[in-house]
Amino acid sequence: MALAFIPPEWATRARGDIEAHTTLRGQITQTLSDIGQRPVSAQPAYAAPQPVVDGVSAGALLVSAETDAIAAWRSVTERSSSVPLREAGLKAMVECTGRLAYWRGVTERSPVVPVFPGRS
């Protein structure tokens, strides 16, 4: 949804971030399968925090999506007793934090990297 509204100079980065999330989802699915857990598909819809109608609101959606992803991976890392799953969750948090820093920076949010990413 955000791709339709972001400025052209952000489009390549946004497509790369989408690909990174897709790759990560595949890696996590494999990790879960490897440790004997049945992966459950994520819900197909993401509720935008506000309507996406322009570049500013598209940027806000990308910030929100990365923020929520970090919170989810933090939960996995905190609650899992499986070392491979905890390692995968930590890797995901680090990658999401890098993407979040980019989107917070281009949308002029401060601080660019929040203290304790994934924590409300």
mmCIF file of N, CA and C in Angstrom:
data_model
loop_
_atom_site.group_PDB
_atom_site.id
_atom_site.type_symbol
_atom_site.label_atom_id
_atom_site.label_comp_id
_atom_site.label_asym_id
_atom_site.label_seq_id
_atom_site.Cartn_x
_atom_site.Cartn_y
_atom_site.Cartn_z
ATOM 1 N N MET A 1 0.830 -1.181 0.000
ATOM 2 C CA MET A 1 0.000 0.000 0.000
ATOM 3 C C MET A 1 0.876 1.247 0.000
ATOM 4 N N ALA A 2 1.912 1.277 0.824
ATOM 5 C CA ALA A 2 2.756 2.464 0.939
ATOM 6 C C ALA A 2 3.506 2.756 -0.355
ATOM 7 N N LEU A 3 3.863 1.715 -1.108
ATOM 8 C CA LEU A 3 4.629 1.928 -2.346
ATOM 9 C C LEU A 3 3.930 2.856 -3.318
ATOM 10 N N ALA A 4 2.632 2.840 -3.323
ATOM 11 C CA ALA A 4 1.884 3.677 -4.263
ATOM 12 C C ALA A 4 2.013 5.167 -3.944
ATOM 13 N N PHE A 5 2.410 5.501 -2.730
ATOM 14 C CA PHE A 5 2.408 6.906 -2.311
ATOM 15 C C PHE A 5 3.785 7.462 -1.954
ATOM 16 N N ILE A 6 4.786 6.614 -1.799
ATOM 17 C CA ILE A 6 6.080 7.142 -1.373
ATOM 18 C C ILE A 6 6.765 7.881 -2.511
ATOM 19 N N PRO A 7 7.602 8.847 -2.159
ATOM 20 C CA PRO A 7 8.346 9.568 -3.192
ATOM 21 C C PRO A 7 9.270 8.611 -3.953
ATOM 22 N N PRO A 8 9.522 8.902 -5.219
ATOM 23 C CA PRO A 8 10.360 8.012 -6.039
ATOM 24 C C PRO A 8 11.729 7.716 -5.424
ATOM 25 N N GLU A 9 12.306 8.677 -4.708
ATOM 26 C CA GLU A 9 13.631 8.458 -4.134
ATOM 27 C C GLU A 9 13.620 7.449 -2.984
ATOM 28 N N TRP A 10 12.463 7.101 -2.461
ATOM 29 C CA TRP A 10 12.347 6.097 -1.401
ATOM 30 C C TRP A 10 11.941 4.726 -1.947
ATOM 31 N N ALA A 11 11.496 4.661 -3.190
ATOM 32 C CA ALA A 11 10.880 3.445 -3.730
ATOM 33 C C ALA A 11 11.829 2.247 -3.752
ATOM 34 N N THR A 12 13.067 2.445 -4.187
ATOM 35 C CA THR A 12 14.005 1.325 -4.248
ATOM 36 C C THR A 12 14.241 0.762 -2.859
ATOM 37 N N ARG A 13 14.427 1.638 -1.900
ATOM 38 C CA ARG A 13 14.639 1.209 -0.511
ATOM 39 C C ARG A 13 13.413 0.440 -0.003
ATOM 40 N N ALA A 14 12.227 0.955 -0.273
ATOM 41 C CA ALA A 14 11.000 0.303 0.192
ATOM 42 C C ALA A 14 10.860 -1.088 -0.411
ATOM 43 N N ARG A 15 11.147 -1.225 -1.690
ATOM 44 C CA ARG A 15 11.064 -2.551 -2.327
ATOM 45 C C ARG A 15 12.079 -3.515 -1.704
ATOM 46 N N GLY A 16 13.279 -3.016 -1.427
ATOM 47 C CA GLY A 16 14.297 -3.846 -0.775
ATOM 48 C C GLY A 16 13.872 -4.279 0.610
ATOM 49 N N ASP A 17 13.219 -3.374 1.337
ATOM 50 C CA ASP A 17 12.740 -3.709 2.679
ATOM 51 C C ASP A 17 11.640 -4.765 2.628
ATOM 52 N N ILE A 18 10.770 -4.650 1.657
ATOM 53 C CA ILE A 18 9.719 -5.666 1.495
ATOM 54 C C ILE A 18 10.352 -7.020 1.204
ATOM 55 N N GLU A 19 11.348 -7.027 0.333
ATOM 56 C CA GLU A 19 12.046 -8.274 0.016
ATOM 57 C C GLU A 19 12.751 -8.836 1.254
ATOM 58 N N ALA A 20 13.344 -7.967 2.051
ATOM 59 C CA ALA A 20 14.020 -8.419 3.278
ATOM 60 C C ALA A 20 13.029 -9.063 4.243
ATOM 61 N N HIS A 21 11.847 -8.478 4.377
ATOM 62 C CA HIS A 21 10.824 -9.065 5.262
ATOM 63 C C HIS A 21 10.375 -10.423 4.729
ATOM 64 N N THR A 22 10.230 -10.535 3.422
ATOM 65 C CA THR A 22 9.823 -11.802 2.811
ATOM 66 C C THR A 22 10.889 -12.873 3.046
ATOM 67 N N THR A 23 12.150 -12.507 2.849
ATOM 68 C CA THR A 23 13.257 -13.440 3.087
ATOM 69 C C THR A 23 13.298 -13.861 4.544
ATOM 70 N N LEU A 24 13.166 -12.901 5.439
ATOM 71 C CA LEU A 24 13.182 -13.198 6.871
ATOM 72 C C LEU A 24 12.036 -14.132 7.250
ATOM 73 N N ARG A 25 10.866 -13.882 6.697
ATOM 74 C CA ARG A 25 9.723 -14.758 6.992
ATOM 75 C C ARG A 25 10.046 -16.196 6.579
ATOM 76 N N GLY A 26 10.680 -16.364 5.428
ATOM 77 C CA GLY A 26 11.071 -17.702 4.981
ATOM 78 C C GLY A 26 12.091 -18.348 5.907
ATOM 79 N N GLN A 27 13.057 -17.547 6.377
ATOM 80 C CA GLN A 27 14.070 -18.070 7.298
ATOM 81 C C GLN A 27 13.458 -18.478 8.629
ATOM 82 N N ILE A 28 12.547 -17.664 9.129
ATOM 83 C CA ILE A 28 11.892 -17.986 10.405
ATOM 84 C C ILE A 28 11.020 -19.230 10.253
ATOM 85 N N THR A 29 10.324 -19.341 9.139
ATOM 86 C CA THR A 29 9.516 -20.538 8.881
ATOM 87 C C THR A 29 10.398 -21.775 8.896
ATOM 88 N N GLN A 30 11.559 -21.687 8.258
ATOM 89 C CA GLN A 30 12.491 -22.813 8.232
ATOM 90 C C GLN A 30 13.015 -23.117 9.633
ATOM 91 N N THR A 31 13.356 -22.080 10.395
ATOM 92 C CA THR A 31 13.850 -22.278 11.761
ATOM 93 C C THR A 31 12.800 -22.971 12.614
ATOM 94 N N LEU A 32 11.557 -22.521 12.508
ATOM 95 C CA LEU A 32 10.483 -23.167 13.274
ATOM 96 C C LEU A 32 10.334 -24.626 12.875
ATOM 97 N N SER A 33 10.371 -24.897 11.582
ATOM 98 C CA SER A 33 10.266 -26.285 11.109
ATOM 99 C C SER A 33 11.431 -27.122 11.630
ATOM 100 N N ASP A 34 12.641 -26.545 11.616
ATOM 101 C CA ASP A 34 13.832 -27.262 12.072
ATOM 102 C C ASP A 34 13.757 -27.645 13.549
ATOM 103 N N ILE A 35 13.090 -26.844 14.360
ATOM 104 C CA ILE A 35 13.003 -27.160 15.791
ATOM 105 C C ILE A 35 11.704 -27.895 16.137
ATOM 106 N N GLY A 36 10.983 -28.316 15.096
ATOM 107 C CA GLY A 36 9.796 -29.132 15.315
ATOM 108 C C GLY A 36 8.525 -28.370 15.621
ATOM 109 N N GLN A 37 8.501 -27.093 15.294
ATOM 110 C CA GLN A 37 7.301 -26.289 15.518
ATOM 111 C C GLN A 37 6.585 -26.078 14.187
ATOM 112 N N ARG A 38 5.299 -25.966 14.256
ATOM 113 C CA ARG A 38 4.498 -25.746 13.058
ATOM 114 C C ARG A 38 4.351 -24.238 12.839
ATOM 115 N N PRO A 39 4.923 -23.704 11.763
ATOM 116 C CA PRO A 39 4.772 -22.271 11.496
ATOM 117 C C PRO A 39 3.316 -21.919 11.221
ATOM 118 N N VAL A 40 2.881 -20.817 11.755
ATOM 119 C CA VAL A 40 1.527 -20.324 11.527
ATOM 120 C C VAL A 40 1.653 -19.060 10.683
ATOM 121 N N SER A 41 0.934 -19.034 9.593
ATOM 122 C CA SER A 41 1.002 -17.892 8.697
ATOM 123 C C SER A 41 0.495 -16.627 9.376
ATOM 124 N N ALA A 42 1.178 -15.519 9.105
ATOM 125 C CA ALA A 42 0.736 -14.223 9.632
ATOM 126 C C ALA A 42 -0.586 -13.837 8.992
ATOM 127 N N GLN A 43 -1.309 -12.991 9.673
ATOM 128 C CA GLN A 43 -2.567 -12.503 9.128
ATOM 129 C C GLN A 43 -2.277 -11.709 7.847
ATOM 130 N N PRO A 44 -3.116 -11.842 6.833
ATOM 131 C CA PRO A 44 -2.835 -11.195 5.551
ATOM 132 C C PRO A 44 -3.052 -9.687 5.525
ATOM 133 N N ALA A 45 -3.596 -9.111 6.570
ATOM 134 C CA ALA A 45 -3.877 -7.671 6.541
ATOM 135 C C ALA A 45 -3.170 -6.970 7.681
ATOM 136 N N TYR A 46 -2.746 -5.766 7.409
ATOM 137 C CA TYR A 46 -2.110 -4.941 8.424
ATOM 138 C C TYR A 46 -2.924 -3.663 8.514
ATOM 139 N N ALA A 47 -3.401 -3.352 9.698
ATOM 140 C CA ALA A 47 -4.216 -2.155 9.879
ATOM 141 C C ALA A 47 -3.305 -0.931 9.946
ATOM 142 N N ALA A 48 -3.449 -0.050 8.993
ATOM 143 C CA ALA A 48 -2.651 1.175 8.971
ATOM 144 C C ALA A 48 -3.089 2.083 10.117
ATOM 145 N N PRO A 49 -2.121 2.771 10.759
ATOM 146 C CA PRO A 49 -2.479 3.637 11.876
ATOM 147 C C PRO A 49 -3.287 4.861 11.436
ATOM 148 N N GLN A 50 -3.206 5.182 10.168
ATOM 149 C CA GLN A 50 -3.962 6.294 9.591
ATOM 150 C C GLN A 50 -4.108 6.003 8.099
ATOM 151 N N PRO A 51 -5.048 6.633 7.432
ATOM 152 C CA PRO A 51 -5.178 6.408 5.988
ATOM 153 C C PRO A 51 -3.893 6.813 5.259
ATOM 154 N N VAL A 52 -3.503 6.029 4.266
ATOM 155 C CA VAL A 52 -2.319 6.336 3.469
ATOM 156 C C VAL A 52 -2.791 7.060 2.211
ATOM 157 N N VAL A 53 -2.454 8.357 2.148
ATOM 158 C CA VAL A 53 -2.947 9.189 1.050
ATOM 159 C C VAL A 53 -1.842 9.999 0.372
ATOM 160 N N ASP A 54 -0.623 9.975 0.963
ATOM 161 C CA ASP A 54 0.475 10.756 0.398
ATOM 162 C C ASP A 54 1.794 10.214 0.937
ATOM 163 N N GLY A 55 2.895 10.862 0.560
ATOM 164 C CA GLY A 55 4.208 10.407 0.991
ATOM 165 C C GLY A 55 4.403 10.436 2.493
ATOM 166 N N VAL A 56 3.881 11.455 3.151
ATOM 167 C CA VAL A 56 4.031 11.574 4.603
ATOM 168 C C VAL A 56 3.319 10.426 5.310
ATOM 169 N N SER A 57 2.085 10.148 4.926
ATOM 170 C CA SER A 57 1.341 9.065 5.582
ATOM 171 C C SER A 57 1.913 7.694 5.194
ATOM 172 N N ALA A 58 2.475 7.572 3.993
ATOM 173 C CA ALA A 58 3.124 6.317 3.602
ATOM 174 C C ALA A 58 4.370 6.094 4.455
ATOM 175 N N GLY A 59 5.140 7.151 4.682
ATOM 176 C CA GLY A 59 6.307 7.045 5.553
ATOM 177 C C GLY A 59 5.913 6.666 6.966
ATOM 178 N N ALA A 60 4.823 7.234 7.452
ATOM 179 C CA ALA A 60 4.333 6.903 8.799
ATOM 180 C C ALA A 60 3.949 5.429 8.880
ATOM 181 N N LEU A 61 3.360 4.889 7.819
ATOM 182 C CA LEU A 61 3.003 3.472 7.791
ATOM 183 C C LEU A 61 4.255 2.606 7.855
ATOM 184 N N LEU A 62 5.292 2.977 7.116
ATOM 185 C CA LEU A 62 6.525 2.187 7.129
ATOM 186 C C LEU A 62 7.198 2.231 8.496
ATOM 187 N N VAL A 63 7.180 3.380 9.150
ATOM 188 C CA VAL A 63 7.716 3.491 10.511
ATOM 189 C C VAL A 63 6.903 2.603 11.452
ATOM 190 N N SER A 64 5.600 2.655 11.341
ATOM 191 C CA SER A 64 4.727 1.851 12.196
ATOM 192 C C SER A 64 4.945 0.358 11.969
ATOM 193 N N ALA A 65 5.077 -0.043 10.719
ATOM 194 C CA ALA A 65 5.268 -1.464 10.405
ATOM 195 C C ALA A 65 6.575 -1.985 10.994
ATOM 196 N N GLU A 66 7.656 -1.219 10.847
ATOM 197 C CA GLU A 66 8.938 -1.656 11.403
ATOM 198 C C GLU A 66 8.894 -1.671 12.933
ATOM 199 N N THR A 67 8.261 -0.674 13.516
ATOM 200 C CA THR A 67 8.136 -0.613 14.973
ATOM 201 C C THR A 67 7.384 -1.835 15.493
ATOM 202 N N ASP A 68 6.280 -2.178 14.837
ATOM 203 C CA ASP A 68 5.497 -3.348 15.244
ATOM 204 C C ASP A 68 6.273 -4.644 15.039
ATOM 205 N N ALA A 69 7.038 -4.719 13.949
ATOM 206 C CA ALA A 69 7.833 -5.923 13.687
ATOM 207 C C ALA A 69 8.885 -6.113 14.777
ATOM 208 N N ILE A 70 9.535 -5.032 15.164
ATOM 209 C CA ILE A 70 10.540 -5.136 16.230
ATOM 210 C C ILE A 70 9.889 -5.619 17.522
ATOM 211 N N ALA A 71 8.728 -5.085 17.857
ATOM 212 C CA ALA A 71 8.033 -5.505 19.075
ATOM 213 C C ALA A 71 7.687 -6.995 19.023
ATOM 214 N N ALA A 72 7.278 -7.471 17.866
ATOM 215 C CA ALA A 72 6.937 -8.890 17.725
ATOM 216 C C ALA A 72 8.175 -9.769 17.896
ATOM 217 N N TRP A 73 9.282 -9.376 17.266
ATOM 218 C CA TRP A 73 10.504 -10.168 17.380
ATOM 219 C C TRP A 73 11.074 -10.094 18.790
ATOM 220 N N ARG A 74 10.903 -8.973 19.450
ATOM 221 C CA ARG A 74 11.346 -8.870 20.846
ATOM 222 C C ARG A 74 10.570 -9.873 21.700
ATOM 223 N N SER A 75 9.295 -9.986 21.446
ATOM 224 C CA SER A 75 8.468 -10.933 22.185
ATOM 225 C C SER A 75 8.942 -12.364 21.945
ATOM 226 N N VAL A 76 9.249 -12.701 20.702
ATOM 227 C CA VAL A 76 9.759 -14.038 20.385
ATOM 228 C C VAL A 76 11.052 -14.292 21.154
ATOM 229 N N THR A 77 11.939 -13.312 21.128
ATOM 230 C CA THR A 77 13.239 -13.461 21.784
ATOM 231 C C THR A 77 13.087 -13.619 23.298
ATOM 232 N N GLU A 78 12.181 -12.862 23.888
ATOM 233 C CA GLU A 78 11.982 -12.926 25.341
ATOM 234 C C GLU A 78 11.305 -14.213 25.788
ATOM 235 N N ARG A 79 10.414 -14.753 24.972
ATOM 236 C CA ARG A 79 9.556 -15.846 25.419
ATOM 237 C C ARG A 79 9.998 -17.239 24.971
ATOM 238 N N SER A 80 10.913 -17.306 24.029
ATOM 239 C CA SER A 80 11.311 -18.606 23.502
ATOM 240 C C SER A 80 12.436 -19.216 24.320
ATOM 241 N N SER A 81 12.371 -20.520 24.516
ATOM 242 C CA SER A 81 13.474 -21.224 25.177
ATOM 243 C C SER A 81 14.398 -21.870 24.138
ATOM 244 N N SER A 82 14.018 -21.817 22.869
ATOM 245 C CA SER A 82 14.817 -22.397 21.798
ATOM 246 C C SER A 82 15.930 -21.423 21.398
ATOM 247 N N VAL A 83 17.166 -21.870 21.508
ATOM 248 C CA VAL A 83 18.298 -21.002 21.139
ATOM 249 C C VAL A 83 18.232 -20.601 19.666
ATOM 250 N N PRO A 84 17.980 -21.518 18.717
ATOM 251 C CA PRO A 84 17.907 -21.079 17.314
ATOM 252 C C PRO A 84 16.800 -20.046 17.071
ATOM 253 N N LEU A 85 15.683 -20.210 17.743
ATOM 254 C CA LEU A 85 14.587 -19.260 17.558
ATOM 255 C C LEU A 85 14.932 -17.913 18.191
ATOM 256 N N ARG A 86 15.564 -17.934 19.350
ATOM 257 C CA ARG A 86 15.986 -16.676 19.987
ATOM 258 C C ARG A 86 17.025 -15.965 19.119
ATOM 259 N N GLU A 87 17.954 -16.723 18.549
ATOM 260 C CA GLU A 87 18.961 -16.122 17.663
ATOM 261 C C GLU A 87 18.291 -15.516 16.425
ATOM 262 N N ALA A 88 17.335 -16.220 15.869
ATOM 263 C CA ALA A 88 16.616 -15.701 14.698
ATOM 264 C C ALA A 88 15.837 -14.447 15.064
ATOM 265 N N GLY A 89 15.214 -14.440 16.238
ATOM 266 C CA GLY A 89 14.475 -13.266 16.685
ATOM 267 C C GLY A 89 15.379 -12.067 16.890
ATOM 268 N N LEU A 90 16.542 -12.289 17.481
ATOM 269 C CA LEU A 90 17.487 -11.188 17.688
ATOM 270 C C LEU A 90 17.986 -10.648 16.358
ATOM 271 N N LYS A 91 18.310 -11.538 15.439
ATOM 272 C CA LYS A 91 18.742 -11.108 14.098
ATOM 273 C C LYS A 91 17.657 -10.268 13.442
ATOM 274 N N ALA A 92 16.419 -10.706 13.562
ATOM 275 C CA ALA A 92 15.295 -9.963 12.983
ATOM 276 C C ALA A 92 15.160 -8.590 13.627
ATOM 277 N N MET A 93 15.316 -8.521 14.944
ATOM 278 C CA MET A 93 15.232 -7.219 15.631
ATOM 279 C C MET A 93 16.298 -6.257 15.128
ATOM 280 N N VAL A 94 17.513 -6.749 14.953
ATOM 281 C CA VAL A 94 18.608 -5.895 14.484
ATOM 282 C C VAL A 94 18.318 -5.392 13.072
ATOM 283 N N GLU A 95 17.882 -6.295 12.202
ATOM 284 C CA GLU A 95 17.582 -5.895 10.823
ATOM 285 C C GLU A 95 16.425 -4.896 10.769
ATOM 286 N N CYS A 96 15.376 -5.161 11.534
ATOM 287 C CA CYS A 96 14.227 -4.248 11.560
ATOM 288 C C CYS A 96 14.626 -2.885 12.120
ATOM 289 N N THR A 97 15.503 -2.878 13.112
ATOM 290 C CA THR A 97 15.937 -1.611 13.696
ATOM 291 C C THR A 97 16.699 -0.784 12.671
ATOM 292 N N GLY A 98 17.507 -1.419 11.849
ATOM 293 C CA GLY A 98 18.197 -0.704 10.778
ATOM 294 C C GLY A 98 17.222 -0.079 9.798
ATOM 295 N N ARG A 99 16.206 -0.848 9.430
ATOM 296 C CA ARG A 99 15.192 -0.300 8.514
ATOM 297 C C ARG A 99 14.408 0.815 9.185
ATOM 298 N N LEU A 100 14.065 0.623 10.459
ATOM 299 C CA LEU A 100 13.337 1.653 11.189
ATOM 300 C C LEU A 100 14.133 2.952 11.240
ATOM 301 N N ALA A 101 15.424 2.849 11.483
ATOM 302 C CA ALA A 101 16.265 4.048 11.546
ATOM 303 C C ALA A 101 16.224 4.801 10.216
ATOM 304 N N TYR A 102 16.268 4.070 9.115
ATOM 305 C CA TYR A 102 16.193 4.728 7.813
ATOM 306 C C TYR A 102 14.865 5.478 7.673
ATOM 307 N N TRP A 103 13.754 4.784 7.933
ATOM 308 C CA TRP A 103 12.435 5.395 7.721
ATOM 309 C C TRP A 103 12.169 6.528 8.705
ATOM 310 N N ARG A 104 12.642 6.398 9.924
ATOM 311 C CA ARG A 104 12.494 7.509 10.880
ATOM 312 C C ARG A 104 13.329 8.697 10.426
ATOM 313 N N GLY A 105 14.498 8.431 9.862
ATOM 314 C CA GLY A 105 15.349 9.515 9.387
ATOM 315 C C GLY A 105 14.745 10.270 8.215
ATOM 316 N N VAL A 106 14.281 9.547 7.203
ATOM 317 C CA VAL A 106 13.737 10.240 6.019
ATOM 318 C C VAL A 106 12.390 10.890 6.298
ATOM 319 N N THR A 107 11.704 10.435 7.348
ATOM 320 C CA THR A 107 10.426 11.068 7.709
ATOM 321 C C THR A 107 10.607 12.068 8.846
ATOM 322 N N GLU A 108 11.867 12.365 9.149
ATOM 323 C CA GLU A 108 12.241 13.405 10.109
ATOM 324 C C GLU A 108 11.676 13.179 11.512
ATOM 325 N N ARG A 109 11.774 11.929 11.971
ATOM 326 C CA ARG A 109 11.382 11.613 13.345
ATOM 327 C C ARG A 109 12.633 11.538 14.206
ATOM 328 N N SER A 110 12.486 11.972 15.436
ATOM 329 C CA SER A 110 13.623 11.966 16.339
ATOM 330 C C SER A 110 13.207 11.290 17.640
ATOM 331 N N PRO A 111 14.069 10.476 18.187
ATOM 332 C CA PRO A 111 15.386 10.103 17.692
ATOM 333 C C PRO A 111 15.250 9.116 16.532
ATOM 334 N N VAL A 112 16.279 9.053 15.704
ATOM 335 C CA VAL A 112 16.233 8.153 14.549
ATOM 336 C C VAL A 112 16.166 6.702 15.019
ATOM 337 N N VAL A 113 16.925 6.371 16.040
ATOM 338 C CA VAL A 113 16.842 5.032 16.638
ATOM 339 C C VAL A 113 16.281 5.209 18.045
ATOM 340 N N PRO A 114 15.083 4.704 18.288
ATOM 341 C CA PRO A 114 14.506 4.847 19.626
ATOM 342 C C PRO A 114 15.306 4.047 20.661
ATOM 343 N N VAL A 115 15.255 4.509 21.893
ATOM 344 C CA VAL A 115 15.874 3.784 22.986
ATOM 345 C C VAL A 115 15.106 2.471 23.165
ATOM 346 N N PHE A 116 15.811 1.377 23.275
ATOM 347 C CA PHE A 116 15.201 0.050 23.435
ATOM 348 C C PHE A 116 14.153 -0.219 22.345
ATOM 349 N N PRO A 117 14.578 -0.365 21.092
ATOM 350 C CA PRO A 117 13.618 -0.676 20.024
ATOM 351 C C PRO A 117 12.777 -1.902 20.368
ATOM 352 N N GLY A 118 11.511 -1.831 20.052
ATOM 353 C CA GLY A 118 10.583 -2.922 20.315
ATOM 354 C C GLY A 118 9.891 -2.832 21.649
ATOM 355 N N ARG A 119 10.245 -1.833 22.409
ATOM 356 C CA ARG A 119 9.639 -1.649 23.721
ATOM 357 C C ARG A 119 8.699 -0.464 23.653
ATOM 358 N N SER A 120 7.505 -0.618 24.156
ATOM 359 C CA SER A 120 6.531 0.470 24.085
ATOM 360 C C SER A 120 6.851 1.558 25.074
#
